[in-house]
Tab-separated table of C-alpha atoms in Angstrom:
chain	number	residue	atom	x	y	z
A	139	MET	CA	20.919	3.200	10.148
A	140	ARG	CA	18.156	5.484	9.136
A	141	ILE	CA	15.270	3.323	6.954
A	142	PRO	CA	14.222	5.057	4.279
A	143	HIS	CA	10.073	5.429	3.849
A	144	ILE	CA	8.397	6.439	0.615
A	145	LEU	CA	4.398	7.005	1.905
A	146	GLY	CA	1.482	8.086	-0.035
A	147	ASN	CA	-0.932	10.590	1.055
A	148	TRP	CA	-3.928	10.431	-1.155
A	149	LYS	CA	-5.616	13.150	0.516
A	150	MET	CA	-9.397	13.687	-0.675
A	151	HIS	CA	-9.233	10.901	-3.222
A	152	LYS	CA	-10.528	7.514	-3.974
A	153	THR	CA	-13.595	5.921	-3.253
A	154	ARG	CA	-13.502	2.257	-0.972
A	155	ALA	CA	-13.665	0.607	-4.620
A	156	GLU	CA	-11.429	2.964	-6.124
A	157	ALA	CA	-8.903	2.515	-3.419
A	158	ARG	CA	-9.132	-1.758	-3.553
A	159	GLU	CA	-8.553	-1.446	-7.128
A	160	THR	CA	-5.205	0.842	-6.740
A	161	LEU	CA	-3.957	-1.379	-4.171
A	162	GLU	CA	-4.170	-4.272	-5.837
A	163	ALA	CA	-3.088	-3.121	-8.834
A	164	PHE	CA	0.158	-1.817	-6.545
A	165	TRP	CA	0.917	-4.871	-4.822
A	166	GLN	CA	0.926	-6.809	-8.366
A	167	LEU	CA	3.988	-4.788	-9.237
A	168	MET	CA	5.549	-4.859	-5.677
A	169	ALA	CA	5.113	-7.972	-4.142
A	170	ASP	CA	8.624	-8.971	-5.224
A	171	TYR	CA	10.217	-6.080	-4.109
A	172	GLU	CA	13.089	-6.953	-1.779
A	173	GLY	CA	14.615	-3.342	-1.804
A	174	PRO	CA	15.327	-1.219	1.410
A	175	VAL	CA	12.456	1.150	1.529
A	176	ARG	CA	9.298	0.812	3.911
A	177	PHE	CA	6.344	2.095	2.105
A	178	GLY	CA	2.785	2.749	2.204
A	179	PHE	CA	-0.557	4.784	1.764
A	180	ALA	CA	-2.871	7.279	3.949
A	181	PRO	CA	-5.979	6.885	2.208
A	182	PRO	CA	-9.197	8.939	3.149
A	183	PHE	CA	-11.150	7.890	6.332
A	184	THR	CA	-13.768	6.544	4.683
A	185	ALA	CA	-11.475	3.841	2.501
A	186	LEU	CA	-9.039	2.892	5.671
A	187	GLU	CA	-11.131	-0.128	6.618
A	188	THR	CA	-11.287	-1.315	2.805
A	189	ALA	CA	-7.176	-0.546	2.397
A	190	LEU	CA	-6.909	-2.960	5.793
A	191	ARG	CA	-8.950	-5.584	4.333
A	192	THR	CA	-7.354	-5.566	0.874
A	193	ARG	CA	-4.000	-5.700	3.028
A	194	GLU	CA	-5.039	-8.860	4.650
A	195	ALA	CA	-6.602	-10.360	1.591
A	196	LEU	CA	-3.040	-9.854	-0.313
A	197	GLY	CA	-0.892	-10.677	2.410
A	198	ALA	CA	0.736	-7.581	1.463
A	199	ARG	CA	3.548	-5.298	3.573
A	200	PHE	CA	2.589	-1.864	2.721
A	201	LEU	CA	1.900	0.594	5.522
A	202	LEU	CA	-1.060	1.918	6.438
A	203	GLY	CA	-1.489	5.651	7.618
A	204	ALA	CA	-4.038	7.992	8.766
A	205	GLN	CA	-4.072	11.649	7.147
A	206	ASN	CA	-4.973	13.177	10.492
A	207	LEU	CA	-6.270	12.599	14.064
A	208	TYR	CA	-7.782	14.763	16.791
A	209	PRO	CA	-5.963	14.468	20.176
A	210	GLU	CA	-8.399	13.137	22.422
A	211	PRO	CA	-9.348	9.182	22.810
A	212	ARG	CA	-13.498	10.492	22.719
A	213	GLY	CA	-15.897	13.155	23.156
A	214	ALA	CA	-17.858	16.064	21.740
A	215	PHE	CA	-15.804	16.849	18.614
A	216	THR	CA	-18.073	16.549	15.396
A	217	GLY	CA	-16.328	15.293	12.512
A	218	GLU	CA	-13.183	14.234	14.033
A	219	ILE	CA	-11.330	11.161	14.025
A	220	SER	CA	-9.795	9.779	17.633
A	221	PRO	CA	-6.532	7.961	18.030
A	222	VAL	CA	-8.461	5.218	19.658
A	223	MET	CA	-10.727	4.787	16.144
A	224	LEU	CA	-7.219	4.551	14.208
A	225	GLN	CA	-5.957	1.729	16.628
A	226	ASP	CA	-9.198	-0.050	15.786
A	227	LEU	CA	-7.900	0.167	11.755
A	228	SER	CA	-4.402	-0.789	12.819
A	229	VAL	CA	-3.178	2.251	11.551
A	230	ASP	CA	0.744	2.276	11.587
A	231	PHE	CA	1.591	6.006	10.989
A	232	VAL	CA	-0.138	9.580	11.080
A	233	ILE	CA	0.264	12.457	9.177
A	234	LEU	CA	0.482	15.666	10.917
A	235	GLY	CA	0.977	19.196	10.721
A	236	HIS	CA	0.305	19.296	6.823
A	237	SER	CA	0.525	22.320	4.910
A	238	GLU	CA	-2.965	22.034	4.069
A	239	ARG	CA	-4.124	21.280	7.746
A	240	ARG	CA	-2.116	24.432	8.411
A	241	HIS	CA	-2.916	26.834	5.763
A	242	ILE	CA	-6.611	26.078	4.855
A	243	PHE	CA	-7.903	24.679	8.357
A	244	GLY	CA	-5.887	27.097	10.607
A	245	GLU	CA	-4.247	24.448	12.589
A	246	THR	CA	-1.043	26.052	14.961
A	247	SER	CA	2.110	24.015	15.659
A	248	SER	CA	1.013	23.947	19.377
A	249	LEU	CA	-2.051	21.663	18.231
A	250	VAL	CA	0.046	19.604	15.984
A	251	ALA	CA	2.169	18.985	19.247
A	252	ARG	CA	-0.615	17.831	20.826
A	253	LYS	CA	-1.347	15.556	18.277
A	254	VAL	CA	1.693	14.129	17.992
A	255	ARG	CA	1.861	13.145	21.793
A	256	ALA	CA	-1.599	11.388	21.092
A	257	ALA	CA	-0.152	9.546	18.598
A	258	LEU	CA	2.874	8.225	20.204
A	259	ASP	CA	0.644	7.213	23.101
A	260	HIS	CA	-1.545	5.298	20.980
A	261	GLY	CA	1.537	3.590	19.277
A	262	PHE	CA	1.173	5.443	15.627
A	263	VAL	CA	4.356	6.676	14.089
A	264	PRO	CA	3.924	10.468	13.614
A	265	VAL	CA	4.746	12.036	10.184
A	266	VAL	CA	5.463	15.631	10.989
A	267	CYS	CA	5.297	18.115	8.326
A	268	VAL	CA	6.685	21.228	7.974
A	269	GLY	CA	7.613	23.721	5.365
A	270	GLU	CA	7.441	27.527	4.122
A	271	THR	CA	5.615	29.340	1.689
A	272	LEU	CA	7.327	31.038	-1.524
A	273	GLU	CA	6.679	34.139	-0.205
A	274	GLU	CA	8.392	33.086	3.420
A	275	ARG	CA	11.399	31.596	0.972
A	276	GLU	CA	11.930	34.926	-0.932
A	277	ALA	CA	11.719	36.966	2.088
A	278	GLY	CA	15.079	34.809	2.903
A	279	ARG	CA	12.953	33.227	6.175
A	280	ALA	CA	12.786	29.712	5.258
A	281	VAL	CA	14.980	28.158	7.625
A	282	GLU	CA	13.267	30.420	10.785
A	283	VAL	CA	9.841	29.320	9.614
A	284	VAL	CA	10.915	25.543	9.328
A	285	GLU	CA	13.073	25.640	12.520
A	286	THR	CA	10.098	27.132	14.544
A	287	GLN	CA	7.540	24.816	12.948
A	288	LEU	CA	9.937	21.853	13.707
A	289	ARG	CA	10.643	23.368	17.407
A	290	GLU	CA	6.777	23.982	18.468
A	291	SER	CA	5.484	20.863	16.601
A	292	LEU	CA	7.714	18.568	18.941
A	293	ALA	CA	7.708	20.834	22.110
A	294	GLY	CA	7.511	18.859	24.984
A	295	LEU	CA	9.153	15.635	23.523
A	296	ALA	CA	11.366	13.681	25.535
A	297	PRO	CA	14.467	12.485	23.497
A	298	GLU	CA	13.521	9.106	23.568
A	299	ASP	CA	9.993	10.099	22.048
A	300	LEU	CA	11.662	12.048	19.335
A	301	GLN	CA	13.291	8.499	17.930
A	302	ARG	CA	9.966	7.787	17.150
A	303	VAL	CA	8.561	10.190	14.872
A	304	ILE	CA	9.419	10.787	10.957
A	305	ILE	CA	9.924	14.157	10.034
A	306	ALA	CA	8.522	15.383	6.140
A	307	TYR	CA	10.105	18.632	5.000
A	308	GLU	CA	7.415	19.758	2.520
A	309	PRO	CA	7.907	23.122	0.782
A	310	VAL	CA	4.450	24.630	0.720
A	311	TRP	CA	5.301	26.224	-2.905
A	312	ALA	CA	6.281	22.931	-4.314
A	313	ILE	CA	2.962	20.980	-3.290
A	314	GLY	CA	0.871	19.770	-6.064
A	315	THR	CA	2.104	22.849	-8.368
A	316	GLY	CA	4.824	20.879	-10.371
A	317	HIS	CA	7.370	22.684	-9.118
A	318	THR	CA	10.026	20.504	-6.936
A	319	ALA	CA	12.743	21.852	-4.843
A	320	THR	CA	16.282	20.844	-6.770
A	321	PRO	CA	18.030	18.021	-4.719
A	322	GLU	CA	20.565	20.880	-3.675
A	323	GLN	CA	17.691	23.329	-1.944
A	324	ALA	CA	15.809	20.135	-0.292
A	325	GLN	CA	19.452	18.781	1.227
A	326	GLU	CA	20.149	22.147	2.231
A	327	MET	CA	17.060	22.161	4.506
A	328	HIS	CA	17.151	18.450	5.340
A	329	ALA	CA	20.224	19.065	7.035
A	330	GLN	CA	19.261	21.972	8.948
A	331	VAL	CA	16.190	19.906	10.151
A	332	ARG	CA	18.582	17.392	11.434
A	333	ARG	CA	20.584	20.041	13.706
A	334	VAL	CA	17.557	20.824	15.107
A	335	LEU	CA	16.777	17.551	16.042
A	336	ALA	CA	20.101	17.196	17.800
A	337	ASP	CA	19.774	20.380	19.146
A	338	LEU	CA	16.563	19.060	20.858
A	339	GLY	CA	18.560	15.862	22.188
A	340	ALA	CA	17.497	13.764	19.507
A	341	ARG	CA	19.669	11.307	17.810
A	342	ALA	CA	19.293	12.942	14.714
A	343	GLU	CA	21.199	10.805	12.605
A	344	GLU	CA	19.098	7.680	13.271
A	345	ILE	CA	15.546	9.714	12.562
A	346	PRO	CA	14.139	9.462	8.993
A	347	VAL	CA	13.477	12.888	7.190
A	348	LEU	CA	11.548	12.597	4.111
A	349	TYR	CA	10.658	15.138	1.200
A	350	GLY	CA	7.707	16.267	-0.086
A	351	GLY	CA	6.719	18.452	-2.941
A	352	SER	CA	5.615	17.233	-6.459
A	353	VAL	CA	7.472	14.032	-6.271
A	354	LYS	CA	7.357	11.723	-9.113
A	355	PRO	CA	9.473	8.931	-11.021
A	356	GLU	CA	11.562	11.466	-12.652
A	357	ASN	CA	13.297	13.018	-9.914
A	358	ILE	CA	13.120	10.605	-6.885
A	359	GLU	CA	16.481	9.477	-8.021
A	360	GLY	CA	18.165	12.676	-7.942
A	361	LEU	CA	16.220	13.696	-4.274
A	362	SER	CA	17.190	10.211	-2.802
A	363	ALA	CA	20.829	10.551	-3.458
A	364	GLN	CA	21.123	13.499	-1.126
A	365	PRO	CA	22.779	12.245	2.161
A	366	ASP	CA	20.103	13.690	4.369
A	367	ILE	CA	16.806	12.973	2.068
A	368	ASP	CA	15.418	9.500	3.421
A	369	GLY	CA	12.478	8.761	1.571
A	370	ALA	CA	9.424	11.093	0.451
A	371	LEU	CA	5.837	11.853	1.230
A	372	VAL	CA	4.154	11.773	-2.067
A	373	GLY	CA	0.623	13.257	-3.202
A	374	GLY	CA	-0.487	12.983	-6.767
A	375	ALA	CA	2.101	10.296	-8.044
A	376	SER	CA	0.433	8.037	-5.409
A	377	LEU	CA	-2.995	7.637	-7.109
A	378	LYS	CA	-1.824	5.422	-9.181
A	379	ALA	CA	-0.136	2.217	-8.521
A	380	GLU	CA	2.185	2.428	-11.274
A	381	SER	CA	3.863	5.659	-10.801
A	382	PHE	CA	4.051	5.108	-7.053
A	383	ALA	CA	5.703	1.613	-7.948
A	384	ALA	CA	8.251	3.414	-9.979
A	385	ILE	CA	9.131	5.907	-7.704
A	386	ILE	CA	9.839	3.456	-4.872
A	387	ARG	CA	11.774	1.027	-7.521
A	388	ARG	CA	14.081	4.209	-9.089
A	389	ALA	CA	14.896	5.588	-5.435
A	390	ARG	CA	18.787	5.340	-4.452
A	391	PHE	CA	19.345	6.009	-1.246
A	392	SER	CA	22.762	6.624	-0.181
A	393	ARG	CA	22.970	5.034	3.164
A	394	ALA	CA	20.905	1.873	2.072
């Protein structure tokens, strides 16, 4: 049985004080939650320790993630964060291959694959992002692009390693634009992702595949009802405690 996950990506938002305030407000809304969804946040690196201390003080059950890592334990890599540093912060998951990393910072799928390996070796759950641009979709290349990204980003992983990975399908044209893939469009690509995972030797029916791209309380029910959608990677709507809590509570996963 796949476990649904709803994860918030705060991107380059929130000071330490703002992070603490948001997490405290969120937990007031969610402390009584007993549903099937695992949920958590990926704050900016500067707020990770604050988030950890806040979680401890609240006795809260939310997961903590990082938005990136560099695939070396230490060294002369100015501006980067190592997996050893993230272990020191009790990180649970790491977002890798996000479209903003790929398109703004030029990250290749081969680099993402190195990061995935490092994340697994240090005990984190890699949340591996794939997705096509609007131009690629309109050219009829969406499936080809996503499959290539997926295969290259997971290159070299043994089947047992694949079982420890979460995939996030995020169509680039829907991220932060207010435009969301229809539930049917998202389901079609999620099913394709699962076929590729099976071809790579994974027990694909056990691997969570999340949707990301302008997820909000108003559209989570339709998305979560699809048979191959196992949750969401949420951007802007995760910055407010009320909207993120509403997304989690309104989700209706068919397998849960």
